[in-house]
mmCIF file of C-alpha atoms in Angstrom:
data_model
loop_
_atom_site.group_PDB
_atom_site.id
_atom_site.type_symbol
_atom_site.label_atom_id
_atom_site.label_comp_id
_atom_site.label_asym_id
_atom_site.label_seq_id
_atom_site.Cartn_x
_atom_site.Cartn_y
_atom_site.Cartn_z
ATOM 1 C CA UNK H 208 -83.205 26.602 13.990
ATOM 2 C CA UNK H 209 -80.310 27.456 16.025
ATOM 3 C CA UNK H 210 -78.472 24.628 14.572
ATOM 4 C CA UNK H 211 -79.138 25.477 11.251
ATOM 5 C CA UNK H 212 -78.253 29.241 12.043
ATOM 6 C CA UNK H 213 -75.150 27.882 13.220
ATOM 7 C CA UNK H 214 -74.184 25.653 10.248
ATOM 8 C CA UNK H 215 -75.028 28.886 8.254
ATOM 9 C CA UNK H 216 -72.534 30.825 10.110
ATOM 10 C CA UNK H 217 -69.695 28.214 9.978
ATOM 11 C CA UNK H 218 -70.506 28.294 6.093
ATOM 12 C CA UNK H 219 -70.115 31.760 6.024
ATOM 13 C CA UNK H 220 -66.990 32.475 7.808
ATOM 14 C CA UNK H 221 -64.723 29.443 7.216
ATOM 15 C CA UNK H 222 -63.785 30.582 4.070
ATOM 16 C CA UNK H 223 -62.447 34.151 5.700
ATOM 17 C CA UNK H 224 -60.848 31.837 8.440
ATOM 18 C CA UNK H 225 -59.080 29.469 5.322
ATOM 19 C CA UNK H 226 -58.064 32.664 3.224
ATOM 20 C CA UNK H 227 -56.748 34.774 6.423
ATOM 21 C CA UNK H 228 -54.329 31.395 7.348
ATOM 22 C CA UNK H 229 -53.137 31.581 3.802
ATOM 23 C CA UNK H 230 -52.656 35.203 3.820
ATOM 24 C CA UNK H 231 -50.751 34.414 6.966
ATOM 25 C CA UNK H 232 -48.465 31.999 5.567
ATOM 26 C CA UNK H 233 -47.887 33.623 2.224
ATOM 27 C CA UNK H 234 -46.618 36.738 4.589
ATOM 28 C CA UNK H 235 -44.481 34.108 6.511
ATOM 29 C CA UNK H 236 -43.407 32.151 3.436
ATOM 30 C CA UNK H 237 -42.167 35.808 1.877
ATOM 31 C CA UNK H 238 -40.236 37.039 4.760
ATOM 32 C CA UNK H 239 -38.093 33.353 5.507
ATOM 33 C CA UNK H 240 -37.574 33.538 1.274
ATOM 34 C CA UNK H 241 -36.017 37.263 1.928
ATOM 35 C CA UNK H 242 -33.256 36.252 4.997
ATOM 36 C CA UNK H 243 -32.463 33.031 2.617
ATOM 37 C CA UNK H 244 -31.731 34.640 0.009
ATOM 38 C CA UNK H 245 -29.441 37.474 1.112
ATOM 39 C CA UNK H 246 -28.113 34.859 3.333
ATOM 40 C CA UNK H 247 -27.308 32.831 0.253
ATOM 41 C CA UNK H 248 -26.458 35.548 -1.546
ATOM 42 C CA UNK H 249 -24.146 36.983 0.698
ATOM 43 C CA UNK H 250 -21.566 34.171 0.726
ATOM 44 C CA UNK H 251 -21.849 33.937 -2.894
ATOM 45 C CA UNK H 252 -20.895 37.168 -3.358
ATOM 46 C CA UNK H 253 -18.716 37.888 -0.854
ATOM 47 C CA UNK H 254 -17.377 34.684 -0.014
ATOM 48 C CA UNK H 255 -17.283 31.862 2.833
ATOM 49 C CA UNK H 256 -15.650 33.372 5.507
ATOM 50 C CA UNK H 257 -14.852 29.562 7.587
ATOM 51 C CA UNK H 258 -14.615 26.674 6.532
ATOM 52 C CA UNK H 259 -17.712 25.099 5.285
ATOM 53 C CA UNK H 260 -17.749 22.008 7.592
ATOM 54 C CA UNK H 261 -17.702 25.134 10.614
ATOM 55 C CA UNK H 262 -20.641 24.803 13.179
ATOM 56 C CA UNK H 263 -21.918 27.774 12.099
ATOM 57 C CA UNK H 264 -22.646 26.934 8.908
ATOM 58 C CA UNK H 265 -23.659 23.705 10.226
ATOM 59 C CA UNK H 266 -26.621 25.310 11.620
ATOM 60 C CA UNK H 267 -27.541 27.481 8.586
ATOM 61 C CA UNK H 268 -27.788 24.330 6.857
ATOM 62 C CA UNK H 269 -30.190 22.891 9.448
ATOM 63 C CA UNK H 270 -32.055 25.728 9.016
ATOM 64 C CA UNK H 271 -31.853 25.646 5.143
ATOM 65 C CA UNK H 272 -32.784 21.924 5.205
ATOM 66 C CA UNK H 273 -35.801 22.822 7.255
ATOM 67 C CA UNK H 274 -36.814 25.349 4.836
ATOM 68 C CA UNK H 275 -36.127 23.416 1.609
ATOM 69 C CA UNK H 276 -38.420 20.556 3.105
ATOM 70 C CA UNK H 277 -41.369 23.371 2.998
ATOM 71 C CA UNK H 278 -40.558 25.014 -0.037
ATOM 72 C CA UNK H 279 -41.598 23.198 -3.586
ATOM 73 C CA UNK H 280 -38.407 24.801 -5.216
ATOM 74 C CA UNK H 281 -35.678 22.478 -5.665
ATOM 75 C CA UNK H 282 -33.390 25.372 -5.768
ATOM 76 C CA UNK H 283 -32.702 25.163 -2.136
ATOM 77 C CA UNK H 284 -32.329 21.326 -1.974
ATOM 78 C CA UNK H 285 -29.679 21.510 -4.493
ATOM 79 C CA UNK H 286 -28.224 24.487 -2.871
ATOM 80 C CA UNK H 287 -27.453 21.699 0.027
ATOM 81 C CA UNK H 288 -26.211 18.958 -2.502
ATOM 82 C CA UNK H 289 -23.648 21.366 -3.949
ATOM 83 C CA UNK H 290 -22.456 22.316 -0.513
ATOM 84 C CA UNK H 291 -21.935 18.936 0.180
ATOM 85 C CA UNK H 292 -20.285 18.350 -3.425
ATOM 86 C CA UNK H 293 -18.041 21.111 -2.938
ATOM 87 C CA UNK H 294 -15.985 19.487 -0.111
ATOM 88 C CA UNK H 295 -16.367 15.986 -0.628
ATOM 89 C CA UNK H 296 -18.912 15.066 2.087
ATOM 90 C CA UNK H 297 -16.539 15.223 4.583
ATOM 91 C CA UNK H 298 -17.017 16.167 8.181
ATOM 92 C CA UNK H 299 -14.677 18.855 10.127
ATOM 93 C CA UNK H 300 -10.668 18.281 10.755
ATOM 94 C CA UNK H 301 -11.350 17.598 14.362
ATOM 95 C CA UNK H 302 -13.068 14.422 14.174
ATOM 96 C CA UNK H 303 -14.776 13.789 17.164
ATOM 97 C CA UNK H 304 -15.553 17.944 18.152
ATOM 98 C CA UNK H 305 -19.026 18.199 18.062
ATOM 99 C CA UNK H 306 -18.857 21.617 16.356
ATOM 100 C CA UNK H 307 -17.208 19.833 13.833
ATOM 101 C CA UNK H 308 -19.726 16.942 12.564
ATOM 102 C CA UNK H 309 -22.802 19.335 13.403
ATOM 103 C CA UNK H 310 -23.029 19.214 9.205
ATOM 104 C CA UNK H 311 -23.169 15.639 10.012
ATOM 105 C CA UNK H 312 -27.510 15.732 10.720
ATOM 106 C CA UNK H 313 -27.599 17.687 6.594
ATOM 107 C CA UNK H 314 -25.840 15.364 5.168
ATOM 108 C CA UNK H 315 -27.787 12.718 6.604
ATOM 109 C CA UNK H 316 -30.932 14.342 5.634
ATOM 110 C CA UNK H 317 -29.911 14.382 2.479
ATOM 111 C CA UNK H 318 -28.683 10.968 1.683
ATOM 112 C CA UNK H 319 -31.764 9.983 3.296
ATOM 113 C CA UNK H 320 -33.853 12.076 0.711
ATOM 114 C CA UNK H 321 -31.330 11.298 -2.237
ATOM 115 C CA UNK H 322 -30.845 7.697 -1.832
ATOM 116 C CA UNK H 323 -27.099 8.346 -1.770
ATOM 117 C CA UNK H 324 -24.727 6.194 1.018
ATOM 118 C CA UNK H 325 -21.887 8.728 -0.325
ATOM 119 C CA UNK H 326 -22.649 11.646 1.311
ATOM 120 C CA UNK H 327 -22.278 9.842 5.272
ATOM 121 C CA UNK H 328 -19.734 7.862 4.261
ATOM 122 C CA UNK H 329 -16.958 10.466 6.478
ATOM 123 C CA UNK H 330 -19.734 10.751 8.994
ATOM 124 C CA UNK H 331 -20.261 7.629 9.252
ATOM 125 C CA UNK H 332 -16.817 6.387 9.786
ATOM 126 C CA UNK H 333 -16.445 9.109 12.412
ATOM 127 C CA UNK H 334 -19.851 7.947 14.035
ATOM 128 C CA UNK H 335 -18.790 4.589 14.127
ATOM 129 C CA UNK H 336 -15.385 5.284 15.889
ATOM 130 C CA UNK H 337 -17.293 7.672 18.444
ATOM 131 C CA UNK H 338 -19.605 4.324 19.109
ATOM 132 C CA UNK H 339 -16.850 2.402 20.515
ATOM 133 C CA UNK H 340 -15.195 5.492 22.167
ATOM 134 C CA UNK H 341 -14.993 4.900 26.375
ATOM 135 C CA UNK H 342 -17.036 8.423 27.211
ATOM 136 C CA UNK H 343 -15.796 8.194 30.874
ATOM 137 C CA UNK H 344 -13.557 11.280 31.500
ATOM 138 C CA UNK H 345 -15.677 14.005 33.661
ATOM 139 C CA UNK H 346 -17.090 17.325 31.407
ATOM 140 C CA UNK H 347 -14.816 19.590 33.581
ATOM 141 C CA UNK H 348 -13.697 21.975 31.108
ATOM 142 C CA UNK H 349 -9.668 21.196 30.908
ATOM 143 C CA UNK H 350 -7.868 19.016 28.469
ATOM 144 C CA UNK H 351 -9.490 20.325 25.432
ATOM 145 C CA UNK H 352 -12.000 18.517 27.006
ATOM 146 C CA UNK H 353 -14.407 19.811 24.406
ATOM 147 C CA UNK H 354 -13.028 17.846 21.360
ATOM 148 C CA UNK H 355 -13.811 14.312 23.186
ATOM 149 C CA UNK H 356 -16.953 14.954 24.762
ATOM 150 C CA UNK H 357 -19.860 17.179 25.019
ATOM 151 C CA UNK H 358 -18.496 19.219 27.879
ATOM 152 C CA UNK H 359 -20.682 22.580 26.814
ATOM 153 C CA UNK H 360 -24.019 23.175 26.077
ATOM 154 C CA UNK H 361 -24.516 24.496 22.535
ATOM 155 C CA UNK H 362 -22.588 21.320 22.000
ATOM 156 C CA UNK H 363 -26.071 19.529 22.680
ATOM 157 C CA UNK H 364 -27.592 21.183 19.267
ATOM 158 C CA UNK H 365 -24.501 20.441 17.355
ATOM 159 C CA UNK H 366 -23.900 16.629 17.823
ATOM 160 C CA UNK H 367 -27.332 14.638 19.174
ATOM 161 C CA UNK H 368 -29.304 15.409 16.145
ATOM 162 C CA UNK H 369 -26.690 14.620 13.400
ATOM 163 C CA UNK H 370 -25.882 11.047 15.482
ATOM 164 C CA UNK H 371 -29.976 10.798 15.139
ATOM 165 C CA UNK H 372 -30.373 11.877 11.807
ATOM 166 C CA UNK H 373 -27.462 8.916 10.717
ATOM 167 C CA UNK H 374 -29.624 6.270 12.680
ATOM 168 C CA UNK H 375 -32.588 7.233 10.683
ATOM 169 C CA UNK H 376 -30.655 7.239 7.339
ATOM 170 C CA UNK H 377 -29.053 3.989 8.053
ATOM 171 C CA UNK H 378 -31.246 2.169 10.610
ATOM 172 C CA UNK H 379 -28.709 1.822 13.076
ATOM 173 C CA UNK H 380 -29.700 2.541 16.178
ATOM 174 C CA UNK H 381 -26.557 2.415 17.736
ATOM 175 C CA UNK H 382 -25.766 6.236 16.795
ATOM 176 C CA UNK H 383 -29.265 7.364 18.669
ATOM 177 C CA UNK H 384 -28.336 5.356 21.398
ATOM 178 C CA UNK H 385 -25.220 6.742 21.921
ATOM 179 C CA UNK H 386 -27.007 10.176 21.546
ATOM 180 C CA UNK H 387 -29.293 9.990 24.321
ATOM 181 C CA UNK H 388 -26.740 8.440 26.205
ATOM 182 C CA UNK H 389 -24.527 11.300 25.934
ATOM 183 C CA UNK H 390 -27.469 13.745 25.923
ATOM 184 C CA UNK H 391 -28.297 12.794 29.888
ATOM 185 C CA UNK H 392 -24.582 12.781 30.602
ATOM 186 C CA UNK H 393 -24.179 16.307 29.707
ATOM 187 C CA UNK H 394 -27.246 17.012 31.446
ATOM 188 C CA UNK H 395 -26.932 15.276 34.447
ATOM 189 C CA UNK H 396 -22.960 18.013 34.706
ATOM 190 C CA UNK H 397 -24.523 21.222 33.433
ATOM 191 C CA UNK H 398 -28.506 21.483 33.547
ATOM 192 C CA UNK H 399 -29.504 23.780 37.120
ATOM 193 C CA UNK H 400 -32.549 22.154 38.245
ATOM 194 C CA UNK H 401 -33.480 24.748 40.259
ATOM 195 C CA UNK H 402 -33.491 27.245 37.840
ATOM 196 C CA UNK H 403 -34.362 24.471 35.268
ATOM 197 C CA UNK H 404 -31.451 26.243 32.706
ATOM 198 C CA UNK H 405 -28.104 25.078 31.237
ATOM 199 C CA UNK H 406 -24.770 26.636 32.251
ATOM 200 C CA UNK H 407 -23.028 27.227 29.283
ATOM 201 C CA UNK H 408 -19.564 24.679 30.722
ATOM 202 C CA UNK H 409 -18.322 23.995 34.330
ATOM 203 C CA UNK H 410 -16.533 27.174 34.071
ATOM 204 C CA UNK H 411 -19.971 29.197 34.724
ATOM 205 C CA UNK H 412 -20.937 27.106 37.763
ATOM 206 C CA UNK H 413 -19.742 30.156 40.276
ATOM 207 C CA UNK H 414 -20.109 33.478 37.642
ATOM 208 C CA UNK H 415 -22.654 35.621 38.277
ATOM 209 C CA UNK H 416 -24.130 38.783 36.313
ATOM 210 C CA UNK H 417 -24.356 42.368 37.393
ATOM 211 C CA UNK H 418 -27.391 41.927 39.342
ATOM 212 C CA UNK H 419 -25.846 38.706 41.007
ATOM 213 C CA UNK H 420 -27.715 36.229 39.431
ATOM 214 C CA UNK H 421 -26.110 33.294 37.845
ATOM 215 C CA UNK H 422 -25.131 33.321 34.209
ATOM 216 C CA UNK H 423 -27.738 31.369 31.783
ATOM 217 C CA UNK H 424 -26.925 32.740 28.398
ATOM 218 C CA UNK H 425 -29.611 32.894 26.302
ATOM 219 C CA UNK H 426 -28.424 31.099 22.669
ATOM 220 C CA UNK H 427 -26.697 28.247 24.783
ATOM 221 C CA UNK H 428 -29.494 27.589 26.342
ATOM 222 C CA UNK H 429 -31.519 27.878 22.800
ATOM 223 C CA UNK H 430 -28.818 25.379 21.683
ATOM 224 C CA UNK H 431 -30.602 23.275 24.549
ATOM 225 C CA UNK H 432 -34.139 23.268 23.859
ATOM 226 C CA UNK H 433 -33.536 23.364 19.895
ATOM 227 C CA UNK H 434 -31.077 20.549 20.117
ATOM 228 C CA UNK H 435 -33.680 18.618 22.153
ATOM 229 C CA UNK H 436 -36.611 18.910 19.430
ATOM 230 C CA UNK H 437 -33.833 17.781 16.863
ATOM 231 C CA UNK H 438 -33.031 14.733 18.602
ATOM 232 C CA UNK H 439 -36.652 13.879 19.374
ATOM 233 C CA UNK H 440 -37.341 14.246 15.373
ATOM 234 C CA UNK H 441 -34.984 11.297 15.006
ATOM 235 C CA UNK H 442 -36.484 9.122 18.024
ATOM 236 C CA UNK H 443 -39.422 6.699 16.901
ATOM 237 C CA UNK H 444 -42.974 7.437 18.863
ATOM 238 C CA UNK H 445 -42.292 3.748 20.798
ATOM 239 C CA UNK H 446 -39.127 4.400 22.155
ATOM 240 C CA UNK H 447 -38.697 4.433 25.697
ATOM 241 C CA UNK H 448 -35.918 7.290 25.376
ATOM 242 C CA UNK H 449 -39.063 9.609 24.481
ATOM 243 C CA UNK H 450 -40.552 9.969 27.923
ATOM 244 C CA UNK H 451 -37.786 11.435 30.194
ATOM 245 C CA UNK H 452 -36.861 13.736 27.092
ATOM 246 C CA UNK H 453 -40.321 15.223 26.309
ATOM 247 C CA UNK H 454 -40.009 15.885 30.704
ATOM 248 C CA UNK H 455 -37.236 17.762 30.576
ATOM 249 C CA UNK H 456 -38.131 19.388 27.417
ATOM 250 C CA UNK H 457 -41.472 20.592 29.256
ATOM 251 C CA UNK H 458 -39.847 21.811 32.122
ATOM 252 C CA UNK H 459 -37.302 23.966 29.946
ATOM 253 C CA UNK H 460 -40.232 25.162 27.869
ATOM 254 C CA UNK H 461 -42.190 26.614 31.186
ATOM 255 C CA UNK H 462 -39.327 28.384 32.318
ATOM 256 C CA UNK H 463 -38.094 29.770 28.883
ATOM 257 C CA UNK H 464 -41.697 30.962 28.404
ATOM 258 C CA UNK H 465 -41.571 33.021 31.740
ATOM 259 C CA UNK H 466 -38.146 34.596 30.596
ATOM 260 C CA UNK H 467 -39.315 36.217 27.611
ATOM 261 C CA UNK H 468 -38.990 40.438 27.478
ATOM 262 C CA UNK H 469 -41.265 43.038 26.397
ATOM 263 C CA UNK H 470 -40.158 43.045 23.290
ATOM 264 C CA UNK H 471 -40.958 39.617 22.148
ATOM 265 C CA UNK H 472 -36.969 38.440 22.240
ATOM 266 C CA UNK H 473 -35.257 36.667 24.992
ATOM 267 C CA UNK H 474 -32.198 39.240 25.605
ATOM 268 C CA UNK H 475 -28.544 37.414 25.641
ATOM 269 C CA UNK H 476 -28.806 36.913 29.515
ATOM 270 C CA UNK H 477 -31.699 35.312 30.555
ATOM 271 C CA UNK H 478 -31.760 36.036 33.839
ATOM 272 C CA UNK H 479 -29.831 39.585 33.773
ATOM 273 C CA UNK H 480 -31.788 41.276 30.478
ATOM 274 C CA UNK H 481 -30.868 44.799 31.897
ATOM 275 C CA UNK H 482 -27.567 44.698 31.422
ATOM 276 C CA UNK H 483 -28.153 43.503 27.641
ATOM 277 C CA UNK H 484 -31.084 45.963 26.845
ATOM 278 C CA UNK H 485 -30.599 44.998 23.191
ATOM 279 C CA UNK H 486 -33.052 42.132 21.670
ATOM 280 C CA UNK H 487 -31.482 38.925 20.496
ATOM 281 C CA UNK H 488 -32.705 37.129 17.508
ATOM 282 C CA UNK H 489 -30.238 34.059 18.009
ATOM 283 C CA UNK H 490 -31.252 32.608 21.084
ATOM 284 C CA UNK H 491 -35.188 33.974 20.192
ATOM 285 C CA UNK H 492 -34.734 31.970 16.955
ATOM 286 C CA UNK H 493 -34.193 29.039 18.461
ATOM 287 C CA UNK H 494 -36.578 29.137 21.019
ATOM 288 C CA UNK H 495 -39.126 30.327 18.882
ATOM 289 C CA UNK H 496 -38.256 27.263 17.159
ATOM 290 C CA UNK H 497 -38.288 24.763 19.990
ATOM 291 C CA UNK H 498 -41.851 26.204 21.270
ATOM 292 C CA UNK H 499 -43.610 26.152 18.430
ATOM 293 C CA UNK H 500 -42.348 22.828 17.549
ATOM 294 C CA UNK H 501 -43.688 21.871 20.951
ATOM 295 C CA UNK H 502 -47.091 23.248 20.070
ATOM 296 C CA UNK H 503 -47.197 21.769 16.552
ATOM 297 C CA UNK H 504 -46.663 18.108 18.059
ATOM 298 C CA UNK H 505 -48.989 18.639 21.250
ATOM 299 C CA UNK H 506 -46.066 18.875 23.275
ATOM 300 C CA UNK H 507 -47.092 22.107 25.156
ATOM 301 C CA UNK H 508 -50.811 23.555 25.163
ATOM 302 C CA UNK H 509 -51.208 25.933 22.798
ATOM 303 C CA UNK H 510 -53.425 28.364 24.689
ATOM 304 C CA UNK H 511 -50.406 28.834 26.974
ATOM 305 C CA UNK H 512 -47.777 28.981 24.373
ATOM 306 C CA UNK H 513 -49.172 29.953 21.530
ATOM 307 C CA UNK H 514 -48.983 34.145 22.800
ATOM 308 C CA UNK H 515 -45.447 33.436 23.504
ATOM 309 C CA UNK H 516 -44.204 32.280 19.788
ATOM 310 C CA UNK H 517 -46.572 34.855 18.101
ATOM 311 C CA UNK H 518 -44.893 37.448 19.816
ATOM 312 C CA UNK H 519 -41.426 36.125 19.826
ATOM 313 C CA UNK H 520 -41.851 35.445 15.654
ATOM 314 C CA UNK H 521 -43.273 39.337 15.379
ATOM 315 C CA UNK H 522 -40.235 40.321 17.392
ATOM 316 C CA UNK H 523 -37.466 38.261 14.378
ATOM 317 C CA UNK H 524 -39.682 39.769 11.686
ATOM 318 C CA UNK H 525 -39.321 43.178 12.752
ATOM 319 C CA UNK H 526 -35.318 42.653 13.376
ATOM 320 C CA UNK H 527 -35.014 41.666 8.958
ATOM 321 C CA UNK H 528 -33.524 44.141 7.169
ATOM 322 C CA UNK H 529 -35.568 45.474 4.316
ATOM 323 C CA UNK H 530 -32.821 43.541 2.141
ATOM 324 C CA UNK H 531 -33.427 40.606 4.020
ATOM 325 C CA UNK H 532 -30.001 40.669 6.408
ATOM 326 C CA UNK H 533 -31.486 39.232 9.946
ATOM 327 C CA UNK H 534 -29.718 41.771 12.552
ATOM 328 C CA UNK H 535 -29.486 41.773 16.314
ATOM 329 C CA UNK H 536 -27.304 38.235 15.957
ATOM 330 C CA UNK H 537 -24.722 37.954 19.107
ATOM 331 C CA UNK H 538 -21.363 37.749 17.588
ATOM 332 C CA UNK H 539 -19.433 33.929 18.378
ATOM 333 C CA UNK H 540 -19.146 33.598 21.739
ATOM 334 C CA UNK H 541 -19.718 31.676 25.178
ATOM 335 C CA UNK H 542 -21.749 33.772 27.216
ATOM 336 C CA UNK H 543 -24.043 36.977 27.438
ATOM 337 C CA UNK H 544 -22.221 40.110 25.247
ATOM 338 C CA UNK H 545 -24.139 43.138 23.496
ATOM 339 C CA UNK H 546 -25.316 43.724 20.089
ATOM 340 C CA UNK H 547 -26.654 45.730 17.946
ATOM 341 C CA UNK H 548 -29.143 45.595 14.962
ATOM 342 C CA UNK H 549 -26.397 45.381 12.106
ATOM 343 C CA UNK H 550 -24.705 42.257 13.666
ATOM 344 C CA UNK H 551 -25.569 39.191 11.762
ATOM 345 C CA UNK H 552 -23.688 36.007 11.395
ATOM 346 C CA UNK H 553 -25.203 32.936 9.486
ATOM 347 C CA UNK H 554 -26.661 30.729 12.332
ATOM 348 C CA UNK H 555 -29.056 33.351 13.535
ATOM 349 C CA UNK H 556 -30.673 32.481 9.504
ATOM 350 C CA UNK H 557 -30.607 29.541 10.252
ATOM 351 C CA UNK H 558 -32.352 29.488 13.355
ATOM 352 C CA UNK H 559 -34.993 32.005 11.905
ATOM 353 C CA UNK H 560 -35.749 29.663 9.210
ATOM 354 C CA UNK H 561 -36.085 26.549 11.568
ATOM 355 C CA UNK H 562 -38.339 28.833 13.665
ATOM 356 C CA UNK H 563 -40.284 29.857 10.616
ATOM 357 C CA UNK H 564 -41.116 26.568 8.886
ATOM 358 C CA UNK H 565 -42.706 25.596 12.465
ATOM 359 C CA UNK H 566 -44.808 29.070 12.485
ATOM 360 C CA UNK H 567 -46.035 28.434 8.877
ATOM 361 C CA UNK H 568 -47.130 24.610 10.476
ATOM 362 C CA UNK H 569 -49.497 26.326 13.048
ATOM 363 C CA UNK H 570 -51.384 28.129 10.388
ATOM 364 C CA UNK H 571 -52.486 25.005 8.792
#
């Protein structure tokens, strides 16, 4: 009889469980609509202030790509496949600058989804020149080192994933290989095991905030654990790569988690929030993102997590603007700087649309 009384019950309130999940993601599928299209909007009407190869754009595009995967419109693929018509598939004017061939992981997407060699064909050539590159000279941040090698950290969002997204397009490994290779190089010069955070480039490794801590800023280190996730999309479940990865990922994810505020946001310093009162939806974005990817792919434990992302995704929502604009963005920069709820720039879209596909995931 209990049993049966328990069958009953499971009858009775799966339904309510199944409608309240799609209630859930109809309210998260609305909202990430909203920021896309007055993100979209926006630079159609007003114009594209950089050029469209730019990083930051780069990383709206991730995002976009993300969220056209979930959507059934078409609208938003295309969206991509015009951006990519309008400048010829080609990659940014400094070839081998990271910043500059982050568009590099979209376009490979794409041509992966499309069927169409065209639209790698620049990255390609690029990738293939970067394969037979030396990668010797030491990430100390002189010599424009920058434009060689990935001597910073957001640099570790920007170029792993697009070399990973060309291997899976092409089924050359070589371009993952040289990802991860690169990956543990810049690693092995900026990550803080300690404190189990990135310095942003060699010229943190002796700053220190207000309170005297050292300087971890919050979206380069979001760079970090987002860029991770991306590259581990593009790595095969066999790969031997896989294993040291997911470690560091965990260990990044533990310590992240402990660094969140009251509000739900990680503020632009991590480790000196007082002096940035504001919220952040950058650096939250992306480590919404990278956590709730985590959780999604049994990565991290949900019981543990799953408080964190919830309260970090409540914290984005509330930052939309009833138009849609996402506010609290930290302008371009390299380190921890205020800002306020009208500042917005396009990557902090992005990264709220990367972090929402993954949200909508965990209601299923």
């Amino acid at each position: 009889m209990r049993r049966l009384s328990l069958l009953m019950l499971l009858a009775v309130n799966l339904p309510c469980l199944a409608s309240a999940n799609r209630t859930k993601t109809d309210s998260l599928t609305r909202v990430m609509e909203k920021v896309y299209n007055w993100q979209w909007n926006n630079l159609e009407t007003n114009g594209w202030k950089r050029r469209k190869t730019d990083w930051t754009y780069g990383v709206m595009y991730a995002g976009m790509m993300d969220w056209a995967r979930f959507s059934p419109d078409k609208t938003y693929l295309n969206n991509l496949v015009s951006v990519g018509n309008s400048i010829d598939w080609r990659i940014g004017p400094e070839r081998s600058f990271a910043d500059d061939y982050c568009i590099g992981q979209t376009y490979a997407e794409l041509s992966a989804i499309n069927k169409d060699p065209r639209y790698i064909q620049d990255f390609r050539k690029m990738a293939d020149s970067l394969v037979q590159a030396d990668h010797s000279e030491s990430l100390l941040w002189v010599k424009n080192i920058h434009t060689r090698e990935w001597a910073w950290c957001d640099a570790l969002f920007m170029g792993p994933a697009a070399l990973g997204q060309l291997s899976k397009a092409t089924g050359d490994k070589r371009y993952r290989d040289l990802a991860v290779s690169l990956w543990w190089k810049t690693t092995n010069y900026l990550y803080d095991k300690n404190e189990r955070l990135f310095y942003r480039d060699s010229r943190y490794f002796d700053k220190q905030e207000k309170n005297g801590t050292k300087v971890f800023w919050s979206r380069g280190n979001g760079w970090v654990l987002a860029g991770l996730v991306r590259l581990l999309e593009t790595i095969p479940s066999n790969d031997k790569a896989r294993k040291p990865l997911i470690k560091l990922y965990q260990q990044m994810a533990g310590r992240v988690a402990a660094l969140q505020q009251a509000d739900g946001t990680w503020h632009a310093s991590l480790l000196d929030p007082q002096s940035y009162p504001n919220k952040e939806t950058s650096g939250t974005g992306l480590f919404c993102f990278a956590l709730a990817y985590g959780i999604n792919h049994h990565l991290l434990p949900s019981k543990q997590y799953l408080p964190v992302v919830n309260k970090a995704w409540a914290a984005l929502v509330s930052s939309v603007h009833p138009d849609g604009k996402l506010g609290y963005v930290q302008p371009v920069g390299a380190s921890p700087d205020k800002v306020t709820y009208d500042d917005t720039d396009v990557y902090g879209p992005g990264a709220f649309l990367m972090a929402g596909v993954q949200m909508a995931a965990l209601q299923k």
